[in-house]
Amino acid sequence: AQSVSQHNHHVILSEAASLELGCNYSYGGTVNLFWYVQYPGQHLQLLLKYFSGDPLVKGIKGFEAEFIKSKFSFNLRKPSVQWSDTAEYFCAAKTGANNLFFGTGTRLTVIP
Amino acid sequence: EPEVTQTPSHQVTQMGQEVILRCVPISNHLYFYWYRQILGQKVEFLVSFYNNEISEKSEIFDDQFSVERPDGSNFTLKIRSTKLEDSAMYFCASSETGQGGNEQFFGPGTRLTVL
């Protein structure tokens, strides 16, 4: 069965530190991958997605993610975090079906 | 910017009662979804809906649940005979198409508490 794993449950960083959040999926076929962010009190919002083509995907607010097929990974990165990046981050995958499979989420706290 | 809205934001109900959660998807979207998140757990897919019928549903979406598009704007999730374990955050989402990379836009969620 398809599944998505996020191994970091809570990450605490100082401003300007670099960020990498891990995401692994289990599915052998074609997969579309997404990172969603949920700021406190707000909706889930799409940060970026991988559909096909260049495995390095750039999203909003300076985030990027790299799809590494051989590692079944889609890690999220940002070179320098800001206090406003404090949020919960969800990795999700979509296979042939239309529904999204989510990871458990990673809470990011950025300390000013 | 268009957005998905959900009402109510918080619903408290007694075990055994029926609840209806309401969603207004983005107006030109054709695919609608319900997800839920039990506290501390993953966001889980419940059901997708297209062209006035269910297109996919998960194992969670059993006979206790039903969805409906009663008019041109609302999309509802009905939970019959609620149980304690139905307490969760319920998210509605919509997308323009069902194609692979198409973004699903999420509503703010309805927190359901079953007492």
Short mmCIF file of C-alpha atoms in Angstrom, two decimals:
data_model
loop_
_atom_site.label_atom_id
_atom_site.label_comp_id
_atom_site.label_asym_id
_atom_site.label_seq_id
_atom_site.Cartn_x
_atom_site.Cartn_y
_atom_site.Cartn_z
CA ALA A 1 0.00 0.00 0.00
CA GLN A 2 1.09 3.55 -0.64
CA SER A 3 2.42 5.49 2.30
CA VAL A 4 4.37 8.62 3.07
CA SER A 5 6.81 8.94 5.94
CA GLN A 6 8.11 12.07 7.59
CA HIS A 7 10.71 11.21 10.17
CA ASN A 8 11.13 14.61 11.79
CA HIS A 9 8.20 15.33 14.09
CA HIS A 10 9.41 18.64 15.50
CA VAL A 11 12.32 20.70 14.26
CA ILE A 12 13.57 23.78 16.07
CA LEU A 13 15.91 26.16 14.27
CA SER A 14 17.29 29.62 14.75
CA GLU A 15 16.63 32.23 12.11
CA ALA A 16 19.02 32.03 9.15
CA ALA A 17 19.69 28.34 9.73
CA SER A 18 19.27 25.96 6.82
CA LEU A 19 16.34 23.59 6.74
CA GLU A 20 15.90 20.11 5.38
CA LEU A 21 12.78 18.08 6.12
CA GLY A 22 12.75 14.46 5.11
CA CYS A 23 9.98 12.75 3.18
CA ASN A 24 9.95 9.20 1.87
CA TYR A 25 7.19 7.46 0.00
CA SER A 26 6.50 3.86 -0.77
CA TYR A 27 5.09 3.24 -4.22
CA GLY A 28 6.71 1.64 -7.19
CA GLY A 29 4.84 3.38 -9.98
CA THR A 30 4.41 6.91 -11.22
CA VAL A 31 3.94 9.30 -8.35
CA ASN A 32 3.21 12.99 -7.95
CA LEU A 33 4.64 14.58 -4.81
CA PHE A 34 3.60 17.64 -2.89
CA TRP A 35 4.63 19.69 0.09
CA TYR A 36 1.87 21.54 1.90
CA VAL A 37 2.32 24.05 4.71
CA GLN A 38 -0.12 24.99 7.44
CA TYR A 39 0.63 28.25 9.22
CA PRO A 40 -0.95 28.62 12.66
CA GLY A 41 -4.69 29.08 12.28
CA GLN A 42 -4.62 28.88 8.50
CA HIS A 43 -5.47 26.50 5.66
CA LEU A 44 -3.21 23.88 4.21
CA GLN A 45 -1.42 25.65 1.35
CA LEU A 46 0.64 24.18 -1.44
CA LEU A 47 4.35 25.01 -1.23
CA LEU A 48 5.49 23.06 -4.27
CA LYS A 49 4.88 19.93 -6.26
CA TYR A 50 6.68 17.45 -8.46
CA PHE A 51 4.79 16.17 -11.46
CA SER A 52 7.47 15.29 -14.00
CA GLY A 53 10.65 16.69 -15.53
CA ASP A 54 13.34 18.43 -13.50
CA PRO A 55 13.61 16.63 -10.16
CA LEU A 56 14.62 19.86 -8.41
CA VAL A 57 11.43 21.78 -7.83
CA LYS A 58 11.24 25.35 -6.65
CA GLY A 59 8.23 26.58 -4.75
CA ILE A 60 7.01 29.66 -2.99
CA LYS A 61 8.83 31.55 -0.24
CA GLY A 62 12.26 30.24 -1.19
CA PHE A 63 11.50 26.56 -0.63
CA GLU A 64 12.69 23.82 -2.90
CA ALA A 65 12.53 20.04 -2.96
CA GLU A 66 14.43 17.33 -4.77
CA PHE A 67 12.82 14.18 -6.06
CA ILE A 68 15.27 11.30 -5.84
CA LYS A 69 13.55 8.32 -7.39
CA SER A 70 16.21 5.80 -6.34
CA LYS A 71 15.75 6.80 -2.72
CA PHE A 72 11.97 7.25 -2.89
CA SER A 73 12.54 10.64 -1.32
CA PHE A 74 11.26 14.18 -1.76
CA ASN A 75 13.05 16.26 0.87
CA LEU A 76 12.12 19.89 1.44
CA ARG A 77 14.87 22.47 1.78
CA LYS A 78 15.34 26.13 2.45
CA PRO A 79 18.79 27.72 2.76
CA SER A 80 17.84 30.31 5.39
CA VAL A 81 14.67 30.11 7.46
CA GLN A 82 12.78 33.03 8.91
CA TRP A 83 10.58 33.31 11.97
CA SER A 84 7.58 33.47 9.62
CA ASP A 85 8.34 29.93 8.42
CA THR A 86 7.10 28.57 11.74
CA ALA A 87 4.38 26.17 10.66
CA GLU A 88 3.51 22.54 10.15
CA TYR A 89 4.77 20.97 6.93
CA PHE A 90 3.11 18.01 5.26
CA CYS A 91 4.52 15.84 2.51
CA ALA A 92 1.92 14.13 0.32
CA ALA A 93 1.88 11.75 -2.62
CA LYS A 94 -0.62 11.00 -5.31
CA THR A 95 -0.42 7.85 -7.41
CA GLY A 96 -2.80 6.72 -10.13
CA ALA A 97 -5.77 7.51 -7.97
CA ASN A 98 -6.82 11.05 -7.29
CA ASN A 99 -6.48 11.07 -3.52
CA LEU A 100 -3.50 12.37 -1.59
CA PHE A 101 -1.56 10.26 0.90
CA PHE A 102 -0.13 12.45 3.63
CA GLY A 103 2.76 12.05 5.99
CA THR A 104 2.30 12.77 9.68
CA GLY A 105 3.65 16.27 9.33
CA THR A 106 6.68 18.07 10.74
CA ARG A 107 6.28 21.00 13.05
CA LEU A 108 8.91 23.66 12.42
CA THR A 109 9.63 26.25 15.08
CA VAL A 110 11.96 29.07 14.11
CA ILE A 111 13.44 31.02 16.99
CA PRO A 112 14.11 34.70 16.27
CA GLU B 1 -8.16 34.93 -4.25
CA PRO B 2 -10.84 32.23 -4.31
CA GLU B 3 -10.80 29.80 -1.44
CA VAL B 4 -12.59 26.79 -0.05
CA THR B 5 -14.78 27.58 2.93
CA GLN B 6 -16.16 25.25 5.57
CA THR B 7 -18.84 25.55 8.21
CA PRO B 8 -19.03 25.25 11.11
CA SER B 9 -15.48 25.72 12.33
CA HIS B 10 -16.24 23.61 15.40
CA GLN B 11 -19.06 21.14 15.92
CA VAL B 12 -19.77 19.42 19.21
CA THR B 13 -22.21 16.52 19.21
CA GLN B 14 -23.37 13.68 21.38
CA MET B 15 -22.44 10.12 20.50
CA GLY B 16 -25.10 8.58 18.29
CA GLN B 17 -26.20 11.85 16.73
CA GLU B 18 -25.94 12.75 13.08
CA VAL B 19 -23.84 15.68 11.89
CA ILE B 20 -23.54 17.44 8.57
CA LEU B 21 -20.34 19.25 7.71
CA ARG B 22 -20.57 21.83 4.97
CA CYS B 23 -18.11 23.00 2.37
CA VAL B 24 -18.20 25.50 -0.44
CA PRO B 25 -15.55 24.53 -3.00
CA ILE B 26 -13.93 26.99 -5.37
CA SER B 27 -16.53 27.83 -7.98
CA ASN B 28 -14.90 26.54 -11.18
CA HIS B 29 -13.55 23.37 -9.60
CA LEU B 30 -14.99 20.02 -10.61
CA TYR B 31 -13.46 17.60 -8.10
CA PHE B 32 -14.24 17.64 -4.41
CA TYR B 33 -12.71 15.77 -1.51
CA TRP B 34 -13.05 15.11 2.18
CA TYR B 35 -10.09 14.30 4.41
CA ARG B 36 -9.87 13.92 8.14
CA GLN B 37 -7.13 14.24 10.73
CA ILE B 38 -7.49 12.60 14.09
CA LEU B 39 -5.45 14.46 16.69
CA GLY B 40 -1.80 13.48 16.44
CA GLN B 41 -2.31 11.35 13.34
CA LYS B 42 -1.99 11.73 9.58
CA VAL B 43 -4.38 13.55 7.32
CA GLU B 44 -6.40 10.68 5.79
CA PHE B 45 -8.36 10.60 2.57
CA LEU B 46 -12.05 9.82 2.94
CA VAL B 47 -13.73 10.35 -0.40
CA SER B 48 -13.57 12.13 -3.74
CA PHE B 49 -16.55 13.31 -5.74
CA TYR B 50 -16.94 14.20 -9.38
CA ASN B 51 -19.89 14.71 -11.67
CA ASN B 52 -22.34 14.17 -8.82
CA GLU B 53 -21.03 10.83 -7.77
CA ILE B 54 -18.32 9.31 -5.64
CA SER B 55 -15.21 8.63 -7.72
CA GLU B 56 -13.08 7.08 -4.98
CA LYS B 57 -13.43 6.27 -1.32
CA SER B 58 -11.19 4.87 1.36
CA GLU B 59 -11.80 2.02 3.75
CA ILE B 60 -12.70 4.60 6.38
CA PHE B 61 -15.65 5.82 4.29
CA ASP B 62 -18.18 3.16 5.23
CA ASP B 63 -21.96 3.23 5.42
CA GLN B 64 -21.80 5.67 8.30
CA PHE B 65 -20.66 8.38 5.90
CA SER B 66 -22.28 9.96 2.89
CA VAL B 67 -21.59 12.95 0.67
CA GLU B 68 -23.86 15.14 -1.33
CA ARG B 69 -23.82 18.18 -3.53
CA PRO B 70 -27.30 19.46 -2.73
CA ASP B 71 -27.04 22.55 -4.91
CA GLY B 72 -24.57 24.23 -7.23
CA SER B 73 -22.25 25.44 -4.50
CA ASN B 74 -22.32 23.28 -1.37
CA PHE B 75 -20.62 19.94 -0.80
CA THR B 76 -21.60 18.15 2.40
CA LEU B 77 -20.33 15.27 4.49
CA LYS B 78 -22.92 13.52 6.63
CA ILE B 79 -21.84 11.32 9.50
CA ARG B 80 -24.61 9.16 10.92
CA SER B 81 -24.64 7.75 14.42
CA THR B 82 -21.39 9.44 15.45
CA LYS B 83 -18.87 7.59 17.59
CA LEU B 84 -16.19 8.90 19.92
CA GLU B 85 -13.53 7.91 17.41
CA ASP B 86 -15.09 10.19 14.78
CA SER B 87 -13.70 13.14 16.69
CA ALA B 88 -11.25 14.74 14.28
CA MET B 89 -10.55 17.69 12.06
CA TYR B 90 -12.39 17.31 8.75
CA PHE B 91 -10.95 19.06 5.72
CA CYS B 92 -12.72 19.70 2.46
CA ALA B 93 -10.69 20.25 -0.70
CA SER B 94 -11.37 20.93 -4.34
CA SER B 95 -9.42 20.86 -7.60
CA GLU B 96 -10.00 21.96 -11.17
CA THR B 97 -9.30 18.54 -12.60
CA GLY B 98 -8.38 15.10 -11.36
CA GLN B 99 -5.11 14.99 -13.25
CA GLY B 100 -1.98 13.91 -11.43
CA GLY B 101 -0.25 17.16 -10.68
CA ASN B 102 -3.35 19.24 -10.19
CA GLU B 103 -3.37 21.12 -6.90
CA GLN B 104 -6.03 20.41 -4.33
CA PHE B 105 -7.08 23.53 -2.44
CA PHE B 106 -8.01 22.93 1.17
CA GLY B 107 -10.53 24.59 3.42
CA PRO B 108 -9.76 25.60 7.01
CA GLY B 109 -11.39 22.49 8.43
CA THR B 110 -14.20 21.67 10.82
CA ARG B 111 -13.23 20.35 14.22
CA LEU B 112 -15.73 17.66 15.21
CA THR B 113 -15.90 16.70 18.87
CA VAL B 114 -18.07 13.71 19.77
CA LEU B 115 -18.93 13.46 23.47
#
